[in-house]
Coordinates of C-alpha atoms and ligand atoms in Angstrom, one line a residue:
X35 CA 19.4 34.6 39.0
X36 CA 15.5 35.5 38.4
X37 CA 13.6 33.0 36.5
X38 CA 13.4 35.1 33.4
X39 CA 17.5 35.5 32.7
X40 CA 17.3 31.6 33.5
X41 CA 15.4 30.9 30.5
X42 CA 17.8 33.1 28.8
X43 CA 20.7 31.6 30.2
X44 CA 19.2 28.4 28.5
X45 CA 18.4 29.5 25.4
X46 CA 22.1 31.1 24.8
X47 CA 23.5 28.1 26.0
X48 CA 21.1 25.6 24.1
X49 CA 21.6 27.7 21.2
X50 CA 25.5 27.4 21.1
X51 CA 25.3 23.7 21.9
X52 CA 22.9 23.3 18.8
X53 CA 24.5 26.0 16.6
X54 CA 20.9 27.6 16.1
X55 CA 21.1 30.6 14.3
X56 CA 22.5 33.5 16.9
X57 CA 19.9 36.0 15.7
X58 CA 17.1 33.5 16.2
X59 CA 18.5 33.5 19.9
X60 CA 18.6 37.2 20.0
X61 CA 15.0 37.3 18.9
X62 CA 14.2 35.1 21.7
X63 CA 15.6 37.5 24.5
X64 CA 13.5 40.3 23.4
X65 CA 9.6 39.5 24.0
X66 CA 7.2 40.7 21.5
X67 CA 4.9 42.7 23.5
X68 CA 4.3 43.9 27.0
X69 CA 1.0 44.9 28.0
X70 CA 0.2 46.2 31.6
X71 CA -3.3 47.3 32.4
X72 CA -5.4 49.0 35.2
X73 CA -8.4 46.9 36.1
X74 CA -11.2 49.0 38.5
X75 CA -13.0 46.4 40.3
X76 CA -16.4 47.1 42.0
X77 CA -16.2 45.6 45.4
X78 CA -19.1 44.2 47.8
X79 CA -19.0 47.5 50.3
X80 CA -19.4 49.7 47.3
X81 CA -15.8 51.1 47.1
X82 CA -13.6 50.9 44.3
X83 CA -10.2 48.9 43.5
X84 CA -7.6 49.1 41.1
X85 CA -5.6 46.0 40.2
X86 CA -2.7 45.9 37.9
X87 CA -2.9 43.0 35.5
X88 CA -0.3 42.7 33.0
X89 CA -0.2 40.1 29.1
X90 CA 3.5 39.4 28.2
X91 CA 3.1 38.3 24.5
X92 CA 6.6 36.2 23.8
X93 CA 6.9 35.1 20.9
X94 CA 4.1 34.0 18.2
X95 CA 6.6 32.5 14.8
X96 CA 4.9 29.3 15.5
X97 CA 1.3 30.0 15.9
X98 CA -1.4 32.4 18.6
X99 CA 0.4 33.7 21.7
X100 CA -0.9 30.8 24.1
X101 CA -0.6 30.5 27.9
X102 CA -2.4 31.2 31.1
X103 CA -3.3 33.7 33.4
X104 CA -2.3 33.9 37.4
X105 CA -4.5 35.7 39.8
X106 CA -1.7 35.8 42.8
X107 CA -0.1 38.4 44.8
X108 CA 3.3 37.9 43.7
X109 CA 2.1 38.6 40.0
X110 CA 4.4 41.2 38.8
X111 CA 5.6 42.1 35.2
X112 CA 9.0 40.5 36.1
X113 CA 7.5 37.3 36.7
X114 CA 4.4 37.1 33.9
X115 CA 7.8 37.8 31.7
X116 CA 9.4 34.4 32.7
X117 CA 6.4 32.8 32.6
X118 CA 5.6 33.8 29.3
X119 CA 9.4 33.0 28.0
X120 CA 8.3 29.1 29.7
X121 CA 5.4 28.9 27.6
X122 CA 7.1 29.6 24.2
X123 CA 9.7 26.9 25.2
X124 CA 7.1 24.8 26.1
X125 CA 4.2 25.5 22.8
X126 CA 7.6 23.9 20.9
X127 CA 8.7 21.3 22.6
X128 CA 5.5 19.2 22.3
X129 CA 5.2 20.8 18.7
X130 CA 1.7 22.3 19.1
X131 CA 1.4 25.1 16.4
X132 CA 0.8 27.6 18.8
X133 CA 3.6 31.0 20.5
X134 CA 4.2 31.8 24.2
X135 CA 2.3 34.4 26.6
X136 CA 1.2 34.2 29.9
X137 CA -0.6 36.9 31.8
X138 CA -1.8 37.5 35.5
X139 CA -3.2 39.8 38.7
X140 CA -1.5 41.1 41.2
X141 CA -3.8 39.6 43.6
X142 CA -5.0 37.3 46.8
X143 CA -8.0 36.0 44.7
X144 CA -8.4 34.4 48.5
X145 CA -9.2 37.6 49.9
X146 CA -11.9 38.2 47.3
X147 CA -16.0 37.2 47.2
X148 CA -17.4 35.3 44.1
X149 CA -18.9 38.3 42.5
X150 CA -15.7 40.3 43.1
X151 CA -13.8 37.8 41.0
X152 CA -15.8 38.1 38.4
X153 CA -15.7 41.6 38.0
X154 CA -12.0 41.5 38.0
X155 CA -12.1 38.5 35.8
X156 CA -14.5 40.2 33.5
X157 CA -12.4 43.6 33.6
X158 CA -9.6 41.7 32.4
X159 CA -11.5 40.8 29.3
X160 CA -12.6 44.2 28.7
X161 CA -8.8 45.6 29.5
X162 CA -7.2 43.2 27.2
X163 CA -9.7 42.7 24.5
X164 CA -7.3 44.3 21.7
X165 CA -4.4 42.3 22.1
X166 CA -6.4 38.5 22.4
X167 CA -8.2 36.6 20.2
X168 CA -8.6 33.3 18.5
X169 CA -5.9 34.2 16.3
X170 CA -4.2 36.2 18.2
X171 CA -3.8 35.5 21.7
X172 CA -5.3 32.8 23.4
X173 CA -4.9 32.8 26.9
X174 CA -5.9 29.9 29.4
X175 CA -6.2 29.3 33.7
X176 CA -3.0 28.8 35.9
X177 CA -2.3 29.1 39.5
X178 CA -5.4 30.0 41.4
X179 CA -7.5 30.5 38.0
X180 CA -10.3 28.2 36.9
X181 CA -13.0 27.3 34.3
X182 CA -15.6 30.0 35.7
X183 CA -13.0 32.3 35.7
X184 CA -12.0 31.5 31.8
X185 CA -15.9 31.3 31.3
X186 CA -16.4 34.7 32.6
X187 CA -13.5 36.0 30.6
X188 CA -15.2 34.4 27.4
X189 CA -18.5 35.7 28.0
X190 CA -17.5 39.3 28.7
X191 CA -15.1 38.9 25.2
X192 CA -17.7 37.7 23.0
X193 CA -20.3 40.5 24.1
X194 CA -18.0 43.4 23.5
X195 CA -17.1 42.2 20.1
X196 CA -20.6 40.8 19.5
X197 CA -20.2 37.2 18.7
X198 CA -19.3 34.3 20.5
X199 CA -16.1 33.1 20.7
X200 CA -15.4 30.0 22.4
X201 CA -11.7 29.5 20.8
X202 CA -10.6 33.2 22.6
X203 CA -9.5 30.8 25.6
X204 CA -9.0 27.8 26.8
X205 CA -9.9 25.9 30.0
X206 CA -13.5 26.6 30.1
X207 CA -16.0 24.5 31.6
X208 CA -16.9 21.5 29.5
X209 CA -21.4 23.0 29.4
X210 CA -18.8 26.7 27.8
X211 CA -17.1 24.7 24.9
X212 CA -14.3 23.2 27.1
X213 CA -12.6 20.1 26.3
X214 CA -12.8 16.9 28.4
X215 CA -9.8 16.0 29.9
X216 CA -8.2 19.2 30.4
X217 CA -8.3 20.1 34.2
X218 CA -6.8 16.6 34.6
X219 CA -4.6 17.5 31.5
X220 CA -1.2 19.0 33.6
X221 CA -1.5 16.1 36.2
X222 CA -1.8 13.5 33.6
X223 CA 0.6 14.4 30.8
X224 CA 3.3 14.9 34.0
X225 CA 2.1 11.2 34.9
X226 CA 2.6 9.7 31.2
X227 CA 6.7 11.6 31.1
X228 CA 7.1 10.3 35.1
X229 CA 6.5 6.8 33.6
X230 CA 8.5 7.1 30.3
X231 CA 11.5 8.6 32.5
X232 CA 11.3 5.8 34.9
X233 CA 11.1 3.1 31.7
X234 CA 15.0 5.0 31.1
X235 CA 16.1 5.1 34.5
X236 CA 17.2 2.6 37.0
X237 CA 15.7 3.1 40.3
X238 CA 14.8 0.8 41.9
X239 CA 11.4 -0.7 43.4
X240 CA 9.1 0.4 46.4
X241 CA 9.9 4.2 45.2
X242 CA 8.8 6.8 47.9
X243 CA 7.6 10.4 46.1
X244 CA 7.4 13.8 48.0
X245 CA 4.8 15.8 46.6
X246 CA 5.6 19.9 46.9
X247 CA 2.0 21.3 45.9
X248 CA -1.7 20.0 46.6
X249 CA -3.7 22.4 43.9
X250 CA -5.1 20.9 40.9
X251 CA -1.8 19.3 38.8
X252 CA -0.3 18.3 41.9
X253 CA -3.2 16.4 43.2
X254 CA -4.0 14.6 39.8
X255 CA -0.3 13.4 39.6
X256 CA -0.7 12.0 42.8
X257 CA -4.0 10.0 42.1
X258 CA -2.5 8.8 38.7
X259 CA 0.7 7.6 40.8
X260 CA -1.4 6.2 43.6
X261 CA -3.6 4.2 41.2
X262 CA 0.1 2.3 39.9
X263 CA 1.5 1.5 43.4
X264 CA 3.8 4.7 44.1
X265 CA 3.8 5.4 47.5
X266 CA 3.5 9.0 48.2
X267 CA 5.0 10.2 51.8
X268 CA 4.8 13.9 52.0
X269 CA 2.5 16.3 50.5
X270 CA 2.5 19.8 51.4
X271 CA 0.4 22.9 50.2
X272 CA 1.1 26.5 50.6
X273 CA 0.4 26.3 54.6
X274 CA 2.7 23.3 55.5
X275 CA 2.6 19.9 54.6
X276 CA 2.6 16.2 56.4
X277 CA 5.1 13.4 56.4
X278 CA 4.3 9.8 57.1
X279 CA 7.3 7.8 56.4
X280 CA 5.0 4.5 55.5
X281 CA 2.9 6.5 53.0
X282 CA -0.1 8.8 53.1
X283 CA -3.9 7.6 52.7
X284 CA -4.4 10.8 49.9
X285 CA -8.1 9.7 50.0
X286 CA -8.6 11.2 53.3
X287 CA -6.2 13.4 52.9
X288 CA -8.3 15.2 50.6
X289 CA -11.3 15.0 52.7
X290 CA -9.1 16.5 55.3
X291 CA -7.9 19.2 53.4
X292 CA -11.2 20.2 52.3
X293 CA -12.6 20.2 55.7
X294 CA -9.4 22.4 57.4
X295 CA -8.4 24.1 54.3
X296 CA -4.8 22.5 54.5
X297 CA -3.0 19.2 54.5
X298 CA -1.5 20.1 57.8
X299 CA -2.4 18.9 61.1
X300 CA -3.7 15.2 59.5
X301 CA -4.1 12.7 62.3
X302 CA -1.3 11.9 64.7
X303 CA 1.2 12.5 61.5
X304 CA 4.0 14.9 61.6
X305 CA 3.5 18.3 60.0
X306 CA 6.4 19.5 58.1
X307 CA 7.6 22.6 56.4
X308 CA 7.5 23.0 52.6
X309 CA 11.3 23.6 53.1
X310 CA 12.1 20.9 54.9
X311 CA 9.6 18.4 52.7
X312 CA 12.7 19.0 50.2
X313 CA 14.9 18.1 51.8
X314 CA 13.5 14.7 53.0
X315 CA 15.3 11.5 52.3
X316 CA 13.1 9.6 49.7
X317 CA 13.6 8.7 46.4
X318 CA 11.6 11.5 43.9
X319 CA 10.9 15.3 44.5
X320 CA 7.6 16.6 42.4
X321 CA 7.4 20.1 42.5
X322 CA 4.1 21.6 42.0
X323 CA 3.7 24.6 43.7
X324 CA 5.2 27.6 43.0
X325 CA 8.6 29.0 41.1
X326 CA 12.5 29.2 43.1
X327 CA 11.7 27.1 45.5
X328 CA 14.8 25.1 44.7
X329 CA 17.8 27.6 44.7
X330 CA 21.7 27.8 45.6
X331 CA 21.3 27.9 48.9
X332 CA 19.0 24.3 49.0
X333 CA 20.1 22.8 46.5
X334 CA 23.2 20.7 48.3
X335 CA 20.5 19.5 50.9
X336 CA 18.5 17.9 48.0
X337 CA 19.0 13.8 48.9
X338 CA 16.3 12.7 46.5
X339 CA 17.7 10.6 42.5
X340 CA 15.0 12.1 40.8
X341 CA 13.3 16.0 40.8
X342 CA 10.0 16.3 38.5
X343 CA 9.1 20.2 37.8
X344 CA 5.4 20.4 37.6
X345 CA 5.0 23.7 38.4
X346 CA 7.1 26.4 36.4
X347 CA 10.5 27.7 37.1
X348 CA 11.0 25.9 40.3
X349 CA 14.2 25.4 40.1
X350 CA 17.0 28.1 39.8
X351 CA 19.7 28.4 37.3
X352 CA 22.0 28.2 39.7
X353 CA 20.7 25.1 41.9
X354 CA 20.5 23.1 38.3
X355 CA 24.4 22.9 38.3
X356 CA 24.4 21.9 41.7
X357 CA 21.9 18.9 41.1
X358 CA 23.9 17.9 38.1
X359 CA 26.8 17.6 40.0
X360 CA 25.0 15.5 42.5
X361 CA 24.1 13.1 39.8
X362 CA 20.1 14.3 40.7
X363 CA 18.4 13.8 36.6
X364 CA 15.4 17.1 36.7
X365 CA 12.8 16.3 34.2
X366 CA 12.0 20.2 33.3
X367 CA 8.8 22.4 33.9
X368 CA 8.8 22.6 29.6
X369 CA 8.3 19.2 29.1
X370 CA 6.7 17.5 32.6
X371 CA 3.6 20.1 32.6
X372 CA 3.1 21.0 29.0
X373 CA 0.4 18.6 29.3
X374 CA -2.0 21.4 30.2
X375 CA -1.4 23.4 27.4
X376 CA -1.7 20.5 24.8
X377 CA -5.0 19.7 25.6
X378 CA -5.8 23.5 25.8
X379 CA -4.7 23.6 21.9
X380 CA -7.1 20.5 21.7
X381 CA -10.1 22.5 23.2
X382 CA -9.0 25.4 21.3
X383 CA -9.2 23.1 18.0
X384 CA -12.2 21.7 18.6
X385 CA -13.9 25.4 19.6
X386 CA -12.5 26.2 15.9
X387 CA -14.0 23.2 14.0
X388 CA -17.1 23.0 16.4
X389 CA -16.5 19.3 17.0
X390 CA -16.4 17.7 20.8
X391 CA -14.0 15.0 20.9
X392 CA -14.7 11.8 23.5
X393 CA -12.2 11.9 26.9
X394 CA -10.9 8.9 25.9
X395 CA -9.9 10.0 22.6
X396 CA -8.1 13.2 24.6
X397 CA -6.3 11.3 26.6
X398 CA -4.9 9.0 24.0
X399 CA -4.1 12.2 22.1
X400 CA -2.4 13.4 24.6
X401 CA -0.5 10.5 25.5
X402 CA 1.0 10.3 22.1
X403 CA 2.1 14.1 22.4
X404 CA 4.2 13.6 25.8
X405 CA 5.6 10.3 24.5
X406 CA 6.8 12.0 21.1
X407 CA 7.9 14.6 23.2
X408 CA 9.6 13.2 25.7
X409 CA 11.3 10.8 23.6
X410 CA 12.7 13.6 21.3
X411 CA 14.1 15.3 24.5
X412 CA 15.6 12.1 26.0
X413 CA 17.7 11.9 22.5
X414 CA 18.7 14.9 22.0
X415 CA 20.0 14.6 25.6
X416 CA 21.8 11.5 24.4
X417 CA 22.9 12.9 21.2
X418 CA 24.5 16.5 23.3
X419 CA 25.5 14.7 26.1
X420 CA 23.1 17.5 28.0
X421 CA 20.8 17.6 30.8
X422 CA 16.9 17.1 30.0
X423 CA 16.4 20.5 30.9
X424 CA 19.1 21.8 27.8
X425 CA 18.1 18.8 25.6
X426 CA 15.0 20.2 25.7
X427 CA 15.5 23.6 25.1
X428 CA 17.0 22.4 22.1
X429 CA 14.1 20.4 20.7
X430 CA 12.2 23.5 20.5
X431 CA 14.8 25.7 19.5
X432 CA 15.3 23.6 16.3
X433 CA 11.4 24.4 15.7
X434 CA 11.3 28.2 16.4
X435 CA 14.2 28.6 14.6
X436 CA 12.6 27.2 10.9
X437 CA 9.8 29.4 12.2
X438 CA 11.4 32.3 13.0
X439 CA 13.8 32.3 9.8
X440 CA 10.5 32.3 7.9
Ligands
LIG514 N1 -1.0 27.7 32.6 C1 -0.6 26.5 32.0 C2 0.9 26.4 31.8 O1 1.6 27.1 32.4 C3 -1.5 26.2 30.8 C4 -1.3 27.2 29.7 C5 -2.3 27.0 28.5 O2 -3.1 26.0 28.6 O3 -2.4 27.8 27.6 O4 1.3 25.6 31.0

């Protein structure tokens, strides 16, 4: 099952559970807007390239279209539609008064100079300046985006309209009107539900963690858990990962990864294949890479008690049944890494009121959001009898639908 029918299997099924209102669900299967777009990009030799970049505007009953934008070669409309079906989950489950969108290039940004990314990041501004906007649409980084990407996208926006406009996205650099705390924001909000979960659940001491993903929320998790005594034992990135079954020294691991341009290869330690890093007998899977990487065919090979989704959609519909069955609890994508998107609604608020709140006063802001929110999902799980993954479909299906009836 693609990721996109998985969110609306969830919704139909969330919705009959909580007896929301069956035309609010139909609403929700049918995305507000699709906007695909040919982006002619200027490269070094002097030749011309077309990209096709694409804005999948969800659903906006609760506030902007929010969500980020993927420069990756898997990008396709397809997947920015799943994505952007995620995010309006997401915007609602953590209660921030803001839709769902998402948006990307079909692209190895890898494979690209500096000044090449610009001019397709700045071409995506200029393609797309109709449908965003403070108001509007309010789009932010994911997978291999960044702050001078969203900086470049800002500038190019407020020159064609003629005014700037910090609050058109989020995820700038902090010198651009971005917000302290939010490149850490993903890593750390993940870190405040890990520990909440963990208050609920009994499992044990001297808890080993696999870490599927080494890119920006991925590594934060890790320091956050590293810093309270959680030993991590595998860590992969999209190359390969390593294993040490006494715990890994992520210090040097990053220096490592920085200097060879992949975890793998580190010391005498074992490499290992992201495939088989799921599979590994520890105690807690984190997945922060990329979407199905948990499906049918896996998922009975899963040994681990507890599955953290950091990245989205990483975990296929029908692999989630499987996991139940085996008594494995999934803390979902919607709540774990929503994180990211409540501090971008933070920078977004502060761009709006000009003000520049301290990093300390982020974080504490957006510890308050996860614990709210993760609490709410944890008893509405209690009160269904569900899974997190459906409890929490139905904390923000309650919301959209007082929205959406309006
Ligand atoms: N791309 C991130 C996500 O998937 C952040 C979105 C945002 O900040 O708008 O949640």
């Amino acid at each position: 099952m693609s990721p996109f029918l998985s969110t609306i299997d969830n919704l139909i099924k969330a919705g009959k559970t909580a007896s929301i209102n069956k035309e609010v669900i139909l609403k929700l299967q049918n995305p507000d807007r699709f906007v695909e777009a040919c982006i002619p990009v200027r490269m070094d030799e002097g030749n011309l390239k077309f990209f096709r970049a694409y804005r999948v505007q969800y659903d906006n009953s609760r506030g902007p279209y929010k969500g980020g934008i993927r420069f990756h070669p898997q990008v396709d409309l397809e997947e920015v539609k799943a994505l952007a079906s995620l995010m309006t989950i997401k915007s609602a489950v953590v209660d921030i008064p803001m839709g769902g969108a998402k948006g990307g290039v079909s692209i190895n940004p890898k494979e690209l100079s500096e000044k090449e990314i610009e001019n397709l990041s700045r071409g995506w501004a200029r393609v797309f300046v109709d449908v965003i906007g403070p108001n509007k649409d309010v789009p932010a980084p994911d997978v291999y985006t960044n702050a001078q990407i969203m900086d470049w996208i800002e500038d190019e926006y407020s020159q064609i309209i003629g005014k700037k406009t910090p609050a058109v996205i989020t995820g700038k650099s902090i010198k651009n009107g971005g917000s302290l705390g939010r490149d850490k924001a993903t890593g750390l909000g993940s870190f405040y539900v890990f520990e909440n979960l963990l208050s609920k659940l009994d499992l044990g001491n001297n808890l080993k963690i696999a870490v599927q993903g080494f890119g920006n929320a991925g590594r934060v998790f890790i320091d956050y858990a590293v810093q309270k005594g959680y030993k991590i034992v595998a860590v992969s990135d999209s190359k390969g990962g390593v294993y040490n079954k006494d715990g890994l020294d992520i210090e040097r691991l990053k220096v490592h990864k920085k200097e060879n341009g992949s975890v793998q290869n580190f010391g005498a330690l074992k490499n290992i294949s992201n495939e088989k890093l799921l599979e590994l007998d520890v105690d807690i899977l984190v997945l922060a890479a990329l979407e199905n990487q948990i499906t049918r065919e896996n998922a009975n090979d899963i040994k681990v008690k507890l599955i953290l989704e950091i990245a989205n959609g990483p975990i296929i519909k029908g692999a989630d049944k499987v996991l139940e069955e085996k008594e494995i609890v999934v803390c979902p994508d919607v709540l774990t890494n929503a994180g990211g998107v409540v501090v971008s609604y933070f920078e977004w608020s502060q761009n709006i009121k000009n003000e520049k709140w301290t990093e300390k006063d982020v974080n504490i802001r957006l510890k308050e959001k996860m614990t709210k929110a993760f609490n709410e999902v944890w008893n509405m799980s209690k009160e269904y009898k569900v899974n997190l993954r459906m409890s929490a479909y139905i904390v923000a299906l309650r919301r959209l639908e007082k929205s959406i009836k309006l």
